[in-house]
PDB file of C-alpha atoms and ligand atoms in Angstrom:
ATOM      1  CA  MET A   1     105.396 105.028  73.964  1.00 59.00           C
ATOM      2  CA  ARG A   2     105.976 101.831  75.368  1.00 73.00           C
ATOM      3  CA  GLY A   3     102.505  99.655  74.619  1.00 87.00           C
ATOM      4  CA  MET A   4     100.643  98.489  71.537  1.00 88.00           C
ATOM      5  CA  ASP A   5     100.711 100.573  68.038  1.00 86.00           C
ATOM      6  CA  PRO A   6      99.392 104.026  68.815  1.00 85.00           C
ATOM      7  CA  ARG A   7      96.526 104.082  66.288  1.00 84.00           C
ATOM      8  CA  THR A   8      95.003 100.716  67.874  1.00 88.00           C
ATOM      9  CA  ALA A   9      95.580 102.406  71.502  1.00 88.00           C
ATOM     10  CA  LEU A  10      93.576 105.591  70.051  1.00 86.00           C
ATOM     11  CA  THR A  11      90.894 103.427  68.764  1.00 87.00           C
ATOM     12  CA  ALA A  12      90.339 101.909  71.987  1.00 90.00           C
ATOM     13  CA  ALA A  13      90.591 104.932  73.671  1.00 88.00           C
ATOM     14  CA  LEU A  14      87.646 106.347  71.509  1.00 85.00           C
ATOM     15  CA  ARG A  15      85.981 103.390  72.198  1.00 87.00           C
ATOM     16  CA  LEU A  16      85.902 103.491  76.034  1.00 91.00           C
ATOM     17  CA  HIS A  17      85.102 106.951  75.936  1.00 85.00           C
ATOM     18  CA  LEU A  18      81.992 106.222  73.903  1.00 86.00           C
ATOM     19  CA  GLU A  19      81.164 103.468  76.364  1.00 88.00           C
ATOM     20  CA  TRP A  20      81.988 105.855  79.322  1.00 88.00           C
ATOM     21  CA  GLY A  21      79.299 108.029  77.665  1.00 81.00           C
ATOM     22  CA  ALA A  22      81.682 110.756  76.447  1.00 82.00           C
ATOM     23  CA  ASP A  23      80.007 110.949  73.112  1.00 73.00           C
ATOM     24  CA  GLU A  24      80.291 114.370  71.929  1.00 76.00           C
ATOM     25  CA  ALA A  25      83.229 117.033  71.072  1.00 76.00           C
ATOM     26  CA  LEU A  26      83.680 119.937  74.041  1.00 73.00           C
ATOM     27  CA  ALA A  27      86.644 121.844  72.693  1.00 74.00           C
ATOM     28  CA  GLU A  28      87.016 123.198  69.129  1.00 74.00           C
ATOM     29  CA  ALA A  29      90.646 121.790  69.166  1.00 74.00           C
ATOM     30  CA  PRO A  30      91.819 118.356  70.089  1.00 74.00           C
ATOM     31  CA  ILE A  31      93.441 117.967  73.307  1.00 72.00           C
ATOM     32  CA  ASP A  32      96.053 115.444  73.760  1.00 73.00           C
ATOM     33  CA  HIS A  33      95.890 114.758  77.421  1.00 67.00           C
ATOM     34  CA  LEU A  34      99.036 112.560  77.138  1.00 72.00           C
ATOM     35  CA  ALA A  35     101.238 114.970  74.974  1.00 69.00           C
ATOM     36  CA  ALA A  36     102.840 117.419  77.732  1.00 57.00           C
ATOM     37  CA  PRO A  37     103.696 115.576  81.083  1.00 54.00           C
ATOM     38  CA  PRO A  38     103.883 117.820  83.965  1.00 53.00           C
ATOM     39  CA  ALA A  39     106.919 117.986  85.935  1.00 57.00           C
ATOM     40  CA  LEU A  40     107.736 114.868  87.912  1.00 52.00           C
ATOM     41  CA  PRO A  41     105.112 113.746  90.229  1.00 55.00           C
ATOM     42  CA  PRO A  42     105.675 115.710  93.598  1.00 53.00           C
ATOM     43  CA  ALA A  43     107.753 113.401  95.968  1.00 49.00           C
ATOM     44  CA  ALA A  44     105.468 110.597  97.037  1.00 54.00           C
ATOM     45  CA  SER A  45     104.034 110.319 100.770  1.00 52.00           C
ATOM     46  CA  PRO A  46     105.466 107.273 102.436  1.00 52.00           C
ATOM     47  CA  ALA A  47     103.287 104.533 102.814  1.00 55.00           C
ATOM     48  CA  SER A  48     103.634 102.878 105.859  1.00 49.00           C
ATOM     49  CA  PRO A  49     104.695  99.095 105.043  1.00 47.00           C
ATOM     50  CA  ALA A  50     101.822  97.081 106.465  1.00 45.00           C
ATOM     51  CA  SER A  51      98.257  96.977 106.192  1.00 46.00           C
ATOM     52  CA  PRO A  52      95.939  97.741 109.494  1.00 43.00           C
ATOM     53  CA  ALA A  53      94.688  93.993 108.809  1.00 44.00           C
ATOM     54  CA  VAL A  54      98.502  92.948 109.100  1.00 51.00           C
ATOM     55  CA  ALA A  55      99.095  95.184 112.152  1.00 44.00           C
ATOM     56  CA  ARG A  56      96.072  93.930 114.076  1.00 45.00           C
ATOM     57  CA  LEU A  57      96.556  90.258 113.147  1.00 45.00           C
ATOM     58  CA  ALA A  58     100.198  89.972 112.515  1.00 45.00           C
ATOM     59  CA  VAL A  59     101.379  89.841 116.148  1.00 48.00           C
ATOM     60  CA  SER A  60      99.599  87.690 118.713  1.00 51.00           C
ATOM     61  CA  ALA A  61      99.964  88.123 122.277  1.00 53.00           C
ATOM     62  CA  SER A  62     102.987  85.955 122.409  1.00 59.00           C
ATOM     63  CA  GLY A  63     104.429  88.474 120.060  1.00 66.00           C
ATOM     64  CA  THR A  64     104.901  85.692 117.167  1.00 73.00           C
ATOM     65  CA  LEU A  65     103.173  85.229 114.047  1.00 71.00           C
ATOM     66  CA  PRO A  66     100.115  83.167 113.999  1.00 72.00           C
ATOM     67  CA  PRO A  67     101.431  79.568 112.612  1.00 87.00           C
ATOM     68  CA  PRO A  68      99.584  79.354 109.120  1.00 87.00           C
ATOM     69  CA  ALA A  69     100.735  82.889 108.770  1.00 89.00           C
ATOM     70  CA  ALA A  70     104.181  82.258 109.917  1.00 91.00           C
ATOM     71  CA  ARG A  71     104.177  79.229 107.530  1.00 94.00           C
ATOM     72  CA  ALA A  72     102.997  81.380 104.943  1.00 96.00           C
ATOM     73  CA  ALA A  73     105.865  83.924 105.169  1.00 96.00           C
ATOM     74  CA  SER A  74     108.910  81.138 105.655  1.00 95.00           C
ATOM     75  CA  LEU A  75     107.528  79.008 102.644  1.00 97.00           C
ATOM     76  CA  ALA A  76     107.317  82.193 100.332  1.00 98.00           C
ATOM     77  CA  ALA A  77     110.778  83.614 101.701  1.00 97.00           C
ATOM     78  CA  ALA A  78     112.095  80.253 100.534  1.00 97.00           C
ATOM     79  CA  CYS A  79     111.034  80.559  96.792  1.00 98.00           C
ATOM     80  CA  HIS A  80     113.406  81.895  94.387  1.00 98.00           C
ATOM     81  CA  SER A  81     111.295  81.639  91.041  1.00 98.00           C
ATOM     82  CA  LEU A  82     107.902  82.391  90.048  1.00 98.00           C
ATOM     83  CA  ASP A  83     107.502  78.895  89.127  1.00 98.00           C
ATOM     84  CA  ALA A  84     108.412  77.752  93.063  1.00 98.00           C
ATOM     85  CA  LEU A  85     106.250  80.249  94.256  1.00 98.00           C
ATOM     86  CA  ARG A  86     103.262  79.193  92.215  1.00 98.00           C
ATOM     87  CA  ALA A  87     104.047  75.464  93.388  1.00 98.00           C
ATOM     88  CA  ALA A  88     104.680  76.786  97.180  1.00 98.00           C
ATOM     89  CA  LEU A  89     100.502  78.346  96.907  1.00 98.00           C
ATOM     90  CA  ALA A  90      99.656  75.329  95.437  1.00 97.00           C
ATOM     91  CA  ALA A  91     100.763  72.808  98.187  1.00 97.00           C
ATOM     92  CA  PHE A  92      99.670  75.490 100.817  1.00 96.00           C
ATOM     93  CA  ASP A  93      97.195  74.298 103.061  1.00 95.00           C
ATOM     94  CA  GLY A  94      97.052  76.844 105.699  1.00 95.00           C
ATOM     95  CA  CYS A  95      94.005  78.940 103.894  1.00 96.00           C
ATOM     96  CA  GLY A  96      90.643  77.353 103.927  1.00 96.00           C
ATOM     97  CA  LEU A  97      89.970  79.567 100.729  1.00 98.00           C
ATOM     98  CA  SER A  98      91.925  76.972  98.595  1.00 97.00           C
ATOM     99  CA  GLU A  99      89.276  74.250  99.584  1.00 97.00           C
ATOM    100  CA  THR A 100      86.532  75.972  98.130  1.00 97.00           C
ATOM    101  CA  ALA A 101      88.267  77.039  95.206  1.00 98.00           C
ATOM    102  CA  THR A 102      88.593  75.286  92.042  1.00 98.00           C
ATOM    103  CA  HIS A 103      91.887  76.786  90.652  1.00 98.00           C
ATOM    104  CA  LEU A 104      94.706  78.629  92.085  1.00 98.00           C
ATOM    105  CA  VAL A 105      94.867  81.773  90.318  1.00 98.00           C
ATOM    106  CA  PHE A 106      98.408  82.892  90.174  1.00 98.00           C
ATOM    107  CA  ASN A 107      98.981  85.541  87.651  1.00 98.00           C
ATOM    108  CA  ASP A 108      99.077  86.511  83.813  1.00 98.00           C
ATOM    109  CA  GLY A 109     100.654  88.524  81.546  1.00 98.00           C
ATOM    110  CA  ASN A 110     104.603  89.678  81.265  1.00 98.00           C
ATOM    111  CA  PRO A 111     106.795  89.599  84.090  1.00 98.00           C
ATOM    112  CA  ASP A 112     109.365  91.558  82.600  1.00 98.00           C
ATOM    113  CA  SER A 113     107.129  94.321  81.879  1.00 98.00           C
ATOM    114  CA  GLY A 114     108.299  96.524  84.486  1.00 97.00           C
ATOM    115  CA  LEU A 115     104.639  96.836  85.463  1.00 98.00           C
ATOM    116  CA  MET A 116     102.639  94.645  87.931  1.00 98.00           C
ATOM    117  CA  LEU A 117      98.909  95.082  88.641  1.00 98.00           C
ATOM    118  CA  ILE A 118      97.429  93.933  91.877  1.00 98.00           C
ATOM    119  CA  GLY A 119      93.519  92.974  92.411  1.00 98.00           C
ATOM    120  CA  GLU A 120      91.443  91.734  95.180  1.00 98.00           C
ATOM    121  CA  ALA A 121      90.347  87.943  94.407  1.00 98.00           C
ATOM    122  CA  PRO A 122      89.187  86.091  91.837  1.00 98.00           C
ATOM    123  CA  GLY A 123      85.758  85.694  91.124  1.00 98.00           C
ATOM    124  CA  ALA A 124      83.663  83.124  89.281  1.00 97.00           C
ATOM    125  CA  GLU A 125      85.372  83.430  85.977  1.00 98.00           C
ATOM    126  CA  GLU A 126      88.515  83.469  87.270  1.00 98.00           C
ATOM    127  CA  ASP A 127      88.443  80.477  89.375  1.00 98.00           C
ATOM    128  CA  ARG A 128      86.813  78.592  86.310  1.00 98.00           C
ATOM    129  CA  ILE A 129      89.794  79.444  84.248  1.00 98.00           C
ATOM    130  CA  GLY A 130      92.357  79.866  86.508  1.00 98.00           C
ATOM    131  CA  LYS A 131      93.644  83.389  85.240  1.00 98.00           C
ATOM    132  CA  PRO A 132      93.114  86.515  86.809  1.00 98.00           C
ATOM    133  CA  PHE A 133      90.722  89.162  85.374  1.00 98.00           C
ATOM    134  CA  VAL A 134      88.961  87.400  82.744  1.00 98.00           C
ATOM    135  CA  GLY A 135      85.414  87.611  83.855  1.00 98.00           C
ATOM    136  CA  PRO A 136      83.658  91.001  83.507  1.00 97.00           C
ATOM    137  CA  SER A 137      85.356  93.218  85.261  1.00 97.00           C
ATOM    138  CA  GLY A 138      88.648  91.735  83.718  1.00 98.00           C
ATOM    139  CA  GLN A 139      87.097  92.719  80.329  1.00 98.00           C
ATOM    140  CA  LEU A 140      86.641  96.252  81.564  1.00 98.00           C
ATOM    141  CA  LEU A 141      90.006  96.633  82.865  1.00 98.00           C
ATOM    142  CA  ASP A 142      91.343  95.161  79.494  1.00 98.00           C
ATOM    143  CA  ARG A 143      89.477  98.064  77.621  1.00 98.00           C
ATOM    144  CA  MET A 144      90.734 100.427  80.083  1.00 98.00           C
ATOM    145  CA  LEU A 145      94.438  99.413  79.803  1.00 98.00           C
ATOM    146  CA  ALA A 146      93.903  99.176  75.637  1.00 98.00           C
ATOM    147  CA  SER A 147      93.122 103.237  75.740  1.00 97.00           C
ATOM    148  CA  ILE A 148      96.560 103.936  77.178  1.00 98.00           C
ATOM    149  CA  GLY A 149      97.876 101.376  74.809  1.00 98.00           C
ATOM    150  CA  LEU A 150      98.499  98.405  77.203  1.00 98.00           C
ATOM    151  CA  ASP A 151      97.799  94.720  76.825  1.00 97.00           C
ATOM    152  CA  ARG A 152      99.022  91.883  78.892  1.00 97.00           C
ATOM    153  CA  ASP A 153     102.457  91.774  76.810  1.00 97.00           C
ATOM    154  CA  HIS A 154     102.822  95.091  78.825  1.00 98.00           C
ATOM    155  CA  TYR A 155     102.086  94.068  82.486  1.00 98.00           C
ATOM    156  CA  LEU A 156     101.893  91.277  84.654  1.00 98.00           C
ATOM    157  CA  ILE A 157      98.495  90.983  86.958  1.00 98.00           C
ATOM    158  CA  THR A 158      98.139  89.025  89.868  1.00 98.00           C
ATOM    159  CA  ASN A 159      95.684  89.767  93.238  1.00 98.00           C
ATOM    160  CA  LEU A 160      95.949  89.997  96.694  1.00 98.00           C
ATOM    161  CA  ILE A 161      93.974  86.492  97.244  1.00 98.00           C
ATOM    162  CA  PRO A 162      94.766  83.751  94.547  1.00 98.00           C
ATOM    163  CA  TRP A 163      91.646  81.831  95.495  1.00 98.00           C
ATOM    164  CA  ARG A 164      88.168  82.755  95.047  1.00 98.00           C
ATOM    165  CA  PRO A 165      86.278  83.553  98.114  1.00 98.00           C
ATOM    166  CA  PRO A 166      82.783  81.588  98.106  1.00 97.00           C
ATOM    167  CA  GLY A 167      79.987  83.541  96.745  1.00 96.00           C
ATOM    168  CA  ASN A 168      82.493  86.401  96.182  1.00 95.00           C
ATOM    169  CA  ARG A 169      82.369  87.459  99.307  1.00 97.00           C
ATOM    170  CA  SER A 170      85.325  89.980 100.880  1.00 96.00           C
ATOM    171  CA  PRO A 171      88.352  88.058 101.878  1.00 97.00           C
ATOM    172  CA  THR A 172      88.749  88.420 105.774  1.00 97.00           C
ATOM    173  CA  ASP A 173      91.757  90.140 107.431  1.00 94.00           C
ATOM    174  CA  ALA A 174      93.317  86.723 108.256  1.00 95.00           C
ATOM    175  CA  GLU A 175      93.001  85.526 105.008  1.00 97.00           C
ATOM    176  CA  VAL A 176      94.922  88.733 103.863  1.00 97.00           C
ATOM    177  CA  LEU A 177      97.494  88.351 106.505  1.00 94.00           C
ATOM    178  CA  LEU A 178      97.834  84.386 105.207  1.00 96.00           C
ATOM    179  CA  CYS A 179      98.232  85.572 101.471  1.00 97.00           C
ATOM    180  CA  LEU A 180     100.158  88.836 102.153  1.00 97.00           C
ATOM    181  CA  PRO A 181     103.609  87.062 102.289  1.00 97.00           C
ATOM    182  CA  PHE A 182     103.127  85.221  99.156  1.00 98.00           C
ATOM    183  CA  LEU A 183     102.273  88.518  97.143  1.00 98.00           C
ATOM    184  CA  HIS A 184     105.239  90.400  98.709  1.00 98.00           C
ATOM    185  CA  ARG A 185     107.596  87.800  97.609  1.00 98.00           C
ATOM    186  CA  GLN A 186     105.941  87.847  93.882  1.00 98.00           C
ATOM    187  CA  ILE A 187     106.712  91.541  94.011  1.00 98.00           C
ATOM    188  CA  ALA A 188     110.023  91.012  95.233  1.00 98.00           C
ATOM    189  CA  LEU A 189     110.704  88.132  92.324  1.00 98.00           C
ATOM    190  CA  VAL A 190     109.274  90.253  89.743  1.00 98.00           C
ATOM    191  CA  ARG A 191     110.983  93.502  90.487  1.00 98.00           C
ATOM    192  CA  PRO A 192     108.829  95.654  88.581  1.00 98.00           C
ATOM    193  CA  ARG A 193     109.451  99.637  87.958  1.00 97.00           C
ATOM    194  CA  LEU A 194     105.712 100.681  88.993  1.00 98.00           C
ATOM    195  CA  LEU A 195     102.877  98.862  90.963  1.00 98.00           C
ATOM    196  CA  LEU A 196      98.829  99.628  89.946  1.00 98.00           C
ATOM    197  CA  LEU A 197      96.759  98.838  93.033  1.00 98.00           C
ATOM    198  CA  LEU A 198      92.983  98.160  91.560  1.00 98.00           C
ATOM    199  CA  GLY A 199      90.662  98.802  94.487  1.00 98.00           C
ATOM    200  CA  GLY A 200      90.477  99.595  98.616  1.00 97.00           C
ATOM    201  CA  LEU A 201      91.437  96.111  99.538  1.00 97.00           C
ATOM    202  CA  ALA A 202      94.960  96.024  97.377  1.00 98.00           C
ATOM    203  CA  ALA A 203      95.485  99.564  98.253  1.00 98.00           C
ATOM    204  CA  LYS A 204      94.809  98.878 102.172  1.00 97.00           C
ATOM    205  CA  ALA A 205      97.110  95.819 102.418  1.00 97.00           C
ATOM    206  CA  LEU A 206     100.053  97.588 100.425  1.00 97.00           C
ATOM    207  CA  LEU A 207      99.697 101.036 101.262  1.00 96.00           C
ATOM    208  CA  GLY A 208      98.701 100.574 104.885  1.00 91.00           C
ATOM    209  CA  GLY A 209      97.043 103.355 106.873  1.00 83.00           C
ATOM    210  CA  GLY A 210      93.226 103.626 107.445  1.00 87.00           C
ATOM    211  CA  ALA A 211      91.810 105.675 104.645  1.00 93.00           C
ATOM    212  CA  GLY A 212      89.615 104.100 101.901  1.00 96.00           C
ATOM    213  CA  ILE A 213      90.287 103.798  98.064  1.00 97.00           C
ATOM    214  CA  THR A 214      88.705 107.434  97.593  1.00 97.00           C
ATOM    215  CA  ARG A 215      91.175 109.123  99.641  1.00 96.00           C
ATOM    216  CA  LEU A 216      94.161 106.530  98.572  1.00 97.00           C
ATOM    217  CA  ARG A 217      93.523 106.636  94.849  1.00 98.00           C
ATOM    218  CA  GLY A 218      95.259 108.946  92.350  1.00 98.00           C
ATOM    219  CA  THR A 219      98.452 109.898  94.235  1.00 97.00           C
ATOM    220  CA  TRP A 220     101.886 108.101  93.351  1.00 98.00           C
ATOM    221  CA  ARG A 221     103.243 106.877  96.790  1.00 97.00           C
ATOM    222  CA  GLU A 222     106.526 104.857  97.362  1.00 97.00           C
ATOM    223  CA  ILE A 223     106.146 101.495  99.616  1.00 97.00           C
ATOM    224  CA  ALA A 224     108.332  99.340 100.937  1.00 97.00           C
ATOM    225  CA  ILE A 225     108.192  95.746  99.789  1.00 97.00           C
ATOM    226  CA  PRO A 226     110.084  92.910 102.010  1.00 96.00           C
ATOM    227  CA  GLY A 227     113.198  91.631  99.735  1.00 95.00           C
ATOM    228  CA  LEU A 228     113.607  95.107  97.698  1.00 97.00           C
ATOM    229  CA  ASP A 229     115.841  97.529  98.458  1.00 96.00           C
ATOM    230  CA  ALA A 230     114.445 100.586  96.905  1.00 97.00           C
ATOM    231  CA  ARG A 231     110.779 101.733  97.348  1.00 97.00           C
ATOM    232  CA  LEU A 232     108.462 100.904  95.066  1.00 98.00           C
ATOM    233  CA  PRO A 233     105.892 103.917  93.052  1.00 98.00           C
ATOM    234  CA  ALA A 234     102.563 102.445  93.508  1.00 98.00           C
ATOM    235  CA  LEU A 235      99.351 104.212  92.375  1.00 98.00           C
ATOM    236  CA  ALA A 236      96.157 103.100  93.523  1.00 98.00           C
ATOM    237  CA  THR A 237      92.669 103.261  91.376  1.00 98.00           C
ATOM    238  CA  TYR A 238      89.324 102.153  91.710  1.00 98.00           C
ATOM    239  CA  HIS A 239      88.645  98.580  91.175  1.00 98.00           C
ATOM    240  CA  PRO A 240      86.669  97.927  87.853  1.00 98.00           C
ATOM    241  CA  ALA A 241      84.027  96.172  89.550  1.00 97.00           C
ATOM    242  CA  TYR A 242      83.268  99.053  91.264  1.00 98.00           C
ATOM    243  CA  LEU A 243      83.411 101.172  88.008  1.00 98.00           C
ATOM    244  CA  LEU A 244      80.922  98.674  86.398  1.00 97.00           C
ATOM    245  CA  ARG A 245      78.437 100.127  89.153  1.00 96.00           C
ATOM    246  CA  SER A 246      79.513 103.285  89.796  1.00 96.00           C
ATOM    247  CA  PRO A 247      79.545 105.518  86.296  1.00 92.00           C
ATOM    248  CA  GLY A 248      80.477 108.779  88.507  1.00 95.00           C
ATOM    249  CA  ALA A 249      83.717 107.358  89.414  1.00 97.00           C
ATOM    250  CA  LYS A 250      84.961 106.829  85.586  1.00 96.00           C
ATOM    251  CA  ARG A 251      86.194 110.250  85.503  1.00 96.00           C
ATOM    252  CA  ALA A 252      88.717 109.644  88.250  1.00 98.00           C
ATOM    253  CA  ALA A 253      89.543 106.444  86.960  1.00 98.00           C
ATOM    254  CA  TRP A 254      90.439 107.632  83.576  1.00 97.00           C
ATOM    255  CA  ALA A 255      92.383 110.456  85.292  1.00 98.00           C
ATOM    256  CA  ASP A 256      94.280 107.568  87.167  1.00 98.00           C
ATOM    257  CA  LEU A 257      94.852 105.772  83.627  1.00 98.00           C
ATOM    258  CA  ILE A 258      96.625 109.324  82.108  1.00 98.00           C
ATOM    259  CA  SER A 259      98.657 109.384  85.307  1.00 98.00           C
ATOM    260  CA  LEU A 260      99.937 105.803  84.709  1.00 98.00           C
ATOM    261  CA  ARG A 261     100.614 106.421  80.957  1.00 98.00           C
ATOM    262  CA  ARG A 262     102.541 109.361  82.108  1.00 97.00           C
ATOM    263  CA  ARG A 263     104.705 107.787  84.487  1.00 97.00           C
ATOM    264  CA  LEU A 264     105.648 105.184  82.390  1.00 97.00           C
ATOM    265  CA  ASP A 265     106.863 107.472  79.570  1.00 94.00           C
ATOM    266  CA  THR A 266     108.514 109.241  82.229  1.00 90.00           C
ATOM    267  CA  ALA A 267     110.181 106.009  83.514  1.00 80.00           C
ATOM    268  CA  GLU A 268     111.050 105.082  80.109  1.00 70.00           C
ATOM    269  CA  ARG A 269     113.542 108.524  79.142  1.00 65.00           C
TER     270      ARG A 269
HETATM  271  N1  URA B 301      88.329  90.745  90.890  1.00 65.52           N
HETATM  272  C1  URA B 301      89.578  90.657  91.086  1.00 65.52           C
HETATM  273  O1  URA B 301      90.372  91.779  91.954  1.00 65.52           O
HETATM  274  N2  URA B 301      90.238  89.831  90.572  1.00 65.52           N
HETATM  275  C2  URA B 301      90.139  89.262  89.473  1.00 65.52           C
HETATM  276  O2  URA B 301      90.869  88.053  89.138  1.00 65.52           O
HETATM  277  C3  URA B 301      88.845  89.177  89.000  1.00 65.52           C
HETATM  278  C4  URA B 301      87.900  90.129  89.626  1.00 65.52           C
END
């Protein structure tokens, strides 16, 4: 198993189950949910390449991208390293969010790990520190991933939007459209083997279609990323901020974690 020491992971899994209210044994014998991976996941349904937001906003009446979005796309396409992409984002003045944010929040973790996680947008703590997922939802995410043996050495984590929207409001469709070329480029430069999409906004932006996260989560789908020849397997799951306020969703989130762990193990063989 790729990941942290199995005993550390097991302790983290027990802690997470306790935190989530599973504090009693229900079966006589232990069940190892990771032990017997099922046959390879069914052929994933191809996802449409662009989000409804992008479809709606991408093409203006004249059939061209609106100017800042076109500039974002050409700036991103010209970057051939993560450092260059970070610098291009830092210099990009086409998105008003960069004016109210304290820091650009680019990514954290290991770009060579093969696994990339994509969230929504930085919150207050992330904006203060300049790193994704360091606030309360990030800490829950860390505990969830530790329960399947993963820490930030084992994945790269980033967001759809690299600047904090004021007051943590939801990013607008126009902001998503502006930032998407940079995210696509980041994925193309990192070339992960698997993507985990955290929450409805990241799922819709990358999987497309009009469905919400409850419909999108839990099924592996193959997505096309500009600049990559092969489609990438992506799994959407609930955002940890949603799990903090919706205990009932934790069962499904746990199933998604198991699915991710199995897929990582399968990909290793
Ligand atoms: N929520 C996100 O989607 N991303 C972060 O970085 C923090 C909270």
